[in-house]
Tab-separated table of C-alpha atoms in Angstrom:
chain	number	residue	atom	x	y	z
M	1	MET	CA	61.857	93.117	-61.534
M	2	ARG	CA	64.997	91.216	-60.493
M	3	HIS	CA	67.545	90.284	-62.959
M	4	LEU	CA	68.947	86.702	-63.056
M	5	SER	CA	72.646	86.522	-62.908
M	6	GLY	CA	74.356	84.794	-65.950
M	7	PHE	CA	74.809	81.707	-63.819
M	8	ASP	CA	71.244	81.404	-62.780
M	9	ALA	CA	70.096	82.199	-66.343
M	10	LEU	CA	71.734	79.028	-67.458
M	11	PHE	CA	69.528	76.934	-65.543
M	12	VAL	CA	66.624	78.556	-67.330
M	13	TYR	CA	68.218	78.212	-70.747
M	14	ASP	CA	69.201	74.594	-70.078
M	15	ASP	CA	66.011	73.275	-68.587
M	16	GLY	CA	64.282	70.601	-70.531
M	17	PRO	CA	63.235	66.887	-70.448
M	18	LEU	CA	66.800	65.483	-71.136
M	19	GLU	CA	68.361	67.611	-68.594
M	20	SER	CA	66.077	69.071	-65.830
M	21	GLN	CA	67.347	71.972	-63.911
M	22	HIS	CA	65.659	71.604	-60.534
M	23	THR	CA	66.592	70.217	-57.172
M	24	ILE	CA	64.557	67.948	-54.871
M	25	LYS	CA	64.058	68.434	-51.073
M	26	VAL	CA	62.669	65.681	-48.957
M	27	CYS	CA	61.060	66.119	-45.626
M	28	PHE	CA	59.963	63.079	-43.420
M	29	LEU	CA	57.115	63.681	-40.942
M	30	SER	CA	57.257	61.642	-37.828
M	31	GLU	CA	54.450	59.251	-36.891
M	32	GLU	CA	52.947	61.879	-34.536
M	33	ALA	CA	53.209	64.603	-37.162
M	34	SER	CA	51.793	62.326	-39.806
M	35	ARG	CA	48.745	61.470	-37.444
M	36	GLY	CA	47.973	65.091	-37.299
M	37	TYR	CA	48.423	65.757	-40.968
M	38	ASP	CA	45.456	66.730	-43.253
M	39	PHE	CA	46.268	67.636	-47.023
M	40	ALA	CA	43.525	70.060	-47.480
M	41	SER	CA	44.509	72.019	-44.265
M	42	ALA	CA	48.280	71.748	-45.317
M	43	LYS	CA	47.529	73.013	-48.732
M	44	ALA	CA	45.308	76.018	-47.501
M	45	ASN	CA	47.920	76.739	-44.787
M	46	LEU	CA	50.669	76.972	-47.425
M	47	GLY	CA	48.492	79.187	-49.710
M	48	THR	CA	48.028	81.640	-46.887
M	49	ARG	CA	51.792	81.790	-46.106
M	50	LEU	CA	52.988	82.477	-49.584
M	51	VAL	CA	53.076	85.993	-48.574
M	52	ARG	CA	55.914	85.123	-46.354
M	53	ILE	CA	57.825	83.366	-49.083
M	54	PRO	CA	58.242	85.809	-52.023
M	55	PRO	CA	60.345	83.596	-54.213
M	56	LEU	CA	57.501	81.132	-54.497
M	57	ARG	CA	55.418	83.939	-56.097
M	58	TRP	CA	58.063	84.791	-58.661
M	59	GLN	CA	58.283	83.522	-62.350
M	60	VAL	CA	60.631	83.864	-65.211
M	61	ALA	CA	60.130	86.389	-67.970
M	62	ARG	CA	62.393	85.779	-70.864
M	63	ILE	CA	63.672	88.869	-72.820
M	64	PRO	CA	62.456	88.891	-76.357
M	65	PHE	CA	65.170	87.472	-78.693
M	66	ASP	CA	67.159	86.684	-75.519
M	67	VAL	CA	69.118	89.796	-75.960
M	68	HIS	CA	69.904	89.574	-72.150
M	69	HIS	CA	69.257	87.351	-69.168
M	70	PRO	CA	65.645	86.847	-68.095
M	71	VAL	CA	64.058	88.665	-65.109
M	72	TRP	CA	61.996	87.626	-62.114
M	73	ILE	CA	58.496	89.080	-61.948
M	74	GLU	CA	55.470	88.622	-59.748
M	75	ALA	CA	53.108	86.046	-60.853
M	76	GLU	CA	49.599	87.246	-61.474
M	77	ALA	CA	48.094	84.296	-59.525
M	78	ILE	CA	49.172	81.109	-57.839
M	79	ASP	CA	47.373	77.871	-58.833
M	80	LEU	CA	47.564	75.793	-55.555
M	81	ASP	CA	46.203	72.815	-57.361
M	82	HIS	CA	49.277	72.870	-59.713
M	83	HIS	CA	51.823	73.705	-57.077
M	84	VAL	CA	50.665	71.574	-54.091
M	85	ARG	CA	49.786	68.012	-54.919
M	86	ARG	CA	49.008	64.650	-53.258
M	87	ARG	CA	49.922	61.208	-54.152
M	88	ARG	CA	49.182	57.892	-52.418
M	89	LEU	CA	52.061	55.436	-52.192
M	90	PRO	CA	51.375	51.728	-53.023
M	91	GLU	CA	50.356	49.527	-50.140
M	92	ALA	CA	53.091	48.765	-47.621
M	93	ALA	CA	55.286	51.285	-49.278
M	94	GLY	CA	58.897	51.276	-48.168
M	95	ARG	CA	62.221	53.024	-49.309
M	96	ASP	CA	62.087	51.410	-52.812
M	97	GLU	CA	58.560	52.641	-53.540
M	98	LEU	CA	59.251	56.063	-52.091
M	99	CYS	CA	62.430	56.408	-54.257
M	100	ARG	CA	60.366	55.277	-57.346
M	101	ALA	CA	57.692	58.065	-56.602
M	102	ILE	CA	60.272	60.718	-56.032
M	103	SER	CA	62.229	59.652	-59.155
M	104	GLU	CA	58.881	60.032	-61.216
M	105	ILE	CA	58.327	63.470	-59.773
M	106	ALA	CA	61.889	64.604	-60.364
M	107	THR	CA	61.761	63.555	-64.163
M	108	GLU	CA	58.929	65.914	-64.975
M	109	VAL	CA	60.072	69.366	-66.027
M	110	LEU	CA	58.724	72.434	-64.242
M	111	ASP	CA	56.351	74.565	-65.995
M	112	PRO	CA	58.298	77.731	-67.225
M	113	ALA	CA	55.089	79.768	-67.428
M	114	ARG	CA	54.492	79.380	-63.670
M	115	PRO	CA	56.530	79.971	-60.508
M	116	LEU	CA	59.193	77.232	-60.599
M	117	TRP	CA	58.426	75.059	-57.775
M	118	GLU	CA	56.073	72.325	-56.709
M	119	THR	CA	55.448	70.657	-53.351
M	120	TRP	CA	54.197	67.113	-53.177
M	121	PHE	CA	52.581	65.273	-50.150
M	122	LEU	CA	53.239	61.509	-50.294
M	123	ASP	CA	50.907	59.430	-48.136
M	124	GLY	CA	51.491	55.947	-46.951
M	125	TYR	CA	55.084	55.750	-46.336
M	126	GLU	CA	55.961	52.844	-43.917
M	127	GLY	CA	52.249	52.566	-43.214
M	128	ASP	CA	50.837	55.949	-42.257
M	129	LYS	CA	53.743	58.322	-42.525
M	130	VAL	CA	53.791	61.327	-44.756
M	131	VAL	CA	56.735	62.413	-46.823
M	132	ILE	CA	56.860	66.048	-48.230
M	133	VAL	CA	58.840	66.501	-51.392
M	134	LEU	CA	59.774	70.134	-52.397
M	135	LYS	CA	60.805	70.399	-56.195
M	136	VAL	CA	62.376	73.869	-57.082
M	137	SER	CA	64.429	75.285	-59.916
M	138	HIS	CA	68.117	75.819	-59.266
M	139	ALA	CA	67.478	79.270	-60.645
M	140	LEU	CA	65.280	79.985	-57.740
M	141	ALA	CA	66.875	78.041	-54.966
M	142	ASP	CA	70.097	79.293	-53.245
M	143	GLY	CA	70.951	76.461	-51.071
M	144	GLY	CA	70.651	76.465	-47.433
M	145	SER	CA	69.154	80.017	-47.124
M	146	PHE	CA	66.337	79.099	-49.345
M	147	VAL	CA	65.503	75.847	-47.364
M	148	ASP	CA	65.849	77.912	-44.219
M	149	LEU	CA	63.354	80.333	-45.455
M	150	PHE	CA	60.848	77.714	-46.633
M	151	GLU	CA	61.020	75.815	-43.416
M	152	ARG	CA	60.467	78.855	-41.261
M	153	ALA	CA	57.667	80.097	-43.374
M	154	MET	CA	55.880	76.768	-43.680
M	155	PHE	CA	56.327	75.292	-40.298
M	156	ALA	CA	56.379	78.221	-37.956
M	157	HIS	CA	53.139	78.082	-35.893
M	158	PRO	CA	50.705	80.766	-36.818
M	159	THR	CA	49.829	81.322	-33.159
M	160	GLU	CA	53.390	82.489	-32.507
M	161	PRO	CA	53.136	86.217	-33.300
M	162	ASP	CA	56.688	87.027	-32.472
M	163	VAL	CA	58.038	84.340	-34.812
M	164	ALA	CA	55.724	85.429	-37.594
M	165	ALA	CA	56.557	89.048	-37.111
M	166	LYS	CA	60.324	88.463	-37.183
M	167	ILE	CA	59.878	86.176	-40.526
M	168	ASP	CA	57.913	88.972	-42.104
M	169	ARG	CA	60.598	91.585	-40.984
M	170	ASP	CA	63.474	89.446	-42.304
M	171	ILE	CA	61.802	88.873	-45.686
M	172	ALA	CA	60.649	92.549	-46.088
M	173	ASP	CA	64.347	93.648	-45.494
M	174	ALA	CA	65.947	90.927	-47.674
M	175	ILE	CA	63.403	90.603	-50.553
M	176	PRO	CA	61.646	93.604	-51.874
M	177	PRO	CA	58.476	93.123	-53.800
M	178	LEU	CA	58.452	92.630	-57.517
M	179	GLU	CA	56.206	94.106	-60.401
M	180	ALA	CA	53.938	92.150	-62.448
M	181	ARG	CA	54.637	91.133	-66.022
M	182	PRO	CA	55.720	94.189	-68.100
M	183	GLY	CA	54.991	94.354	-71.821
M	184	ARG	CA	57.277	92.901	-74.449
M	185	LEU	CA	58.607	96.255	-75.535
M	186	LYS	CA	59.561	97.082	-71.939
M	187	LEU	CA	61.240	93.761	-71.433
M	188	PHE	CA	63.157	94.285	-74.757
M	189	LEU	CA	64.331	97.749	-73.950
M	190	LEU	CA	65.368	96.739	-70.475
M	191	GLY	CA	67.320	93.804	-72.036
M	192	ALA	CA	68.969	96.014	-74.786
M	193	GLY	CA	70.009	98.435	-72.047
M	194	GLN	CA	71.739	95.699	-69.941
M	195	LEU	CA	73.432	94.554	-73.075
M	196	LEU	CA	74.794	97.993	-73.991
M	197	ARG	CA	75.940	98.542	-70.339
M	198	ASP	CA	77.655	95.276	-70.420
M	199	ILE	CA	79.572	96.187	-73.629
M	200	PHE	CA	80.410	99.760	-73.042
M	201	ILE	CA	80.785	99.933	-69.147
M	202	ARG	CA	81.379	96.504	-67.776
M	203	MET	CA	83.512	94.911	-70.190
M	204	PRO	CA	86.046	97.862	-70.404
M	205	ARG	CA	86.151	97.822	-66.554
M	206	LEU	CA	86.843	94.004	-66.620
M	207	LEU	CA	89.540	94.404	-69.236
M	208	GLY	CA	91.178	97.347	-67.371
M	209	ALA	CA	91.123	95.275	-64.227
M	210	THR	CA	92.867	92.142	-65.911
M	211	LEU	CA	95.474	94.018	-68.014
């Protein structure tokens, strides 16, 4: 398990239809790349590469009674039909139609019972171009480093063993594997322990440093 910081936990607590707490990243494929695109292959490829993107396998586990911040755990299974989707833009779609489609995607809240991300492939932009939309919770994303990790894992060519090996080493060093969902009692005891540690250890240290 990996504890969310107080700052990241706010994105989980505040997420809802009136104030969604996710970010949108947009990738425009060139005409050449769009011609070589196939949704089924792209979806299957992303599924096989999830091993290289541990954060995309994480989901949030709330502590019972919210006695402390949630934790990240390893999802038991990833439903690619939910996380990787396709949408056909209207005929002769331009910037306005694309912005409308992205706006509709952005207004939908991420499912808190699943890993907090979705990838959308939008077909038919300016004719035959493809646009990829990554939707990810602010609690999960950490700016440029997350985007860099996603791009390297998703777009590095599988026939480049040196690149793939370096990605695997970097991730293994930076992001250790998480455990699957623990029971409610274990979660509660974990949260209670963190709360007591905050009260009796961290708060006195903080007060001592500020007085």
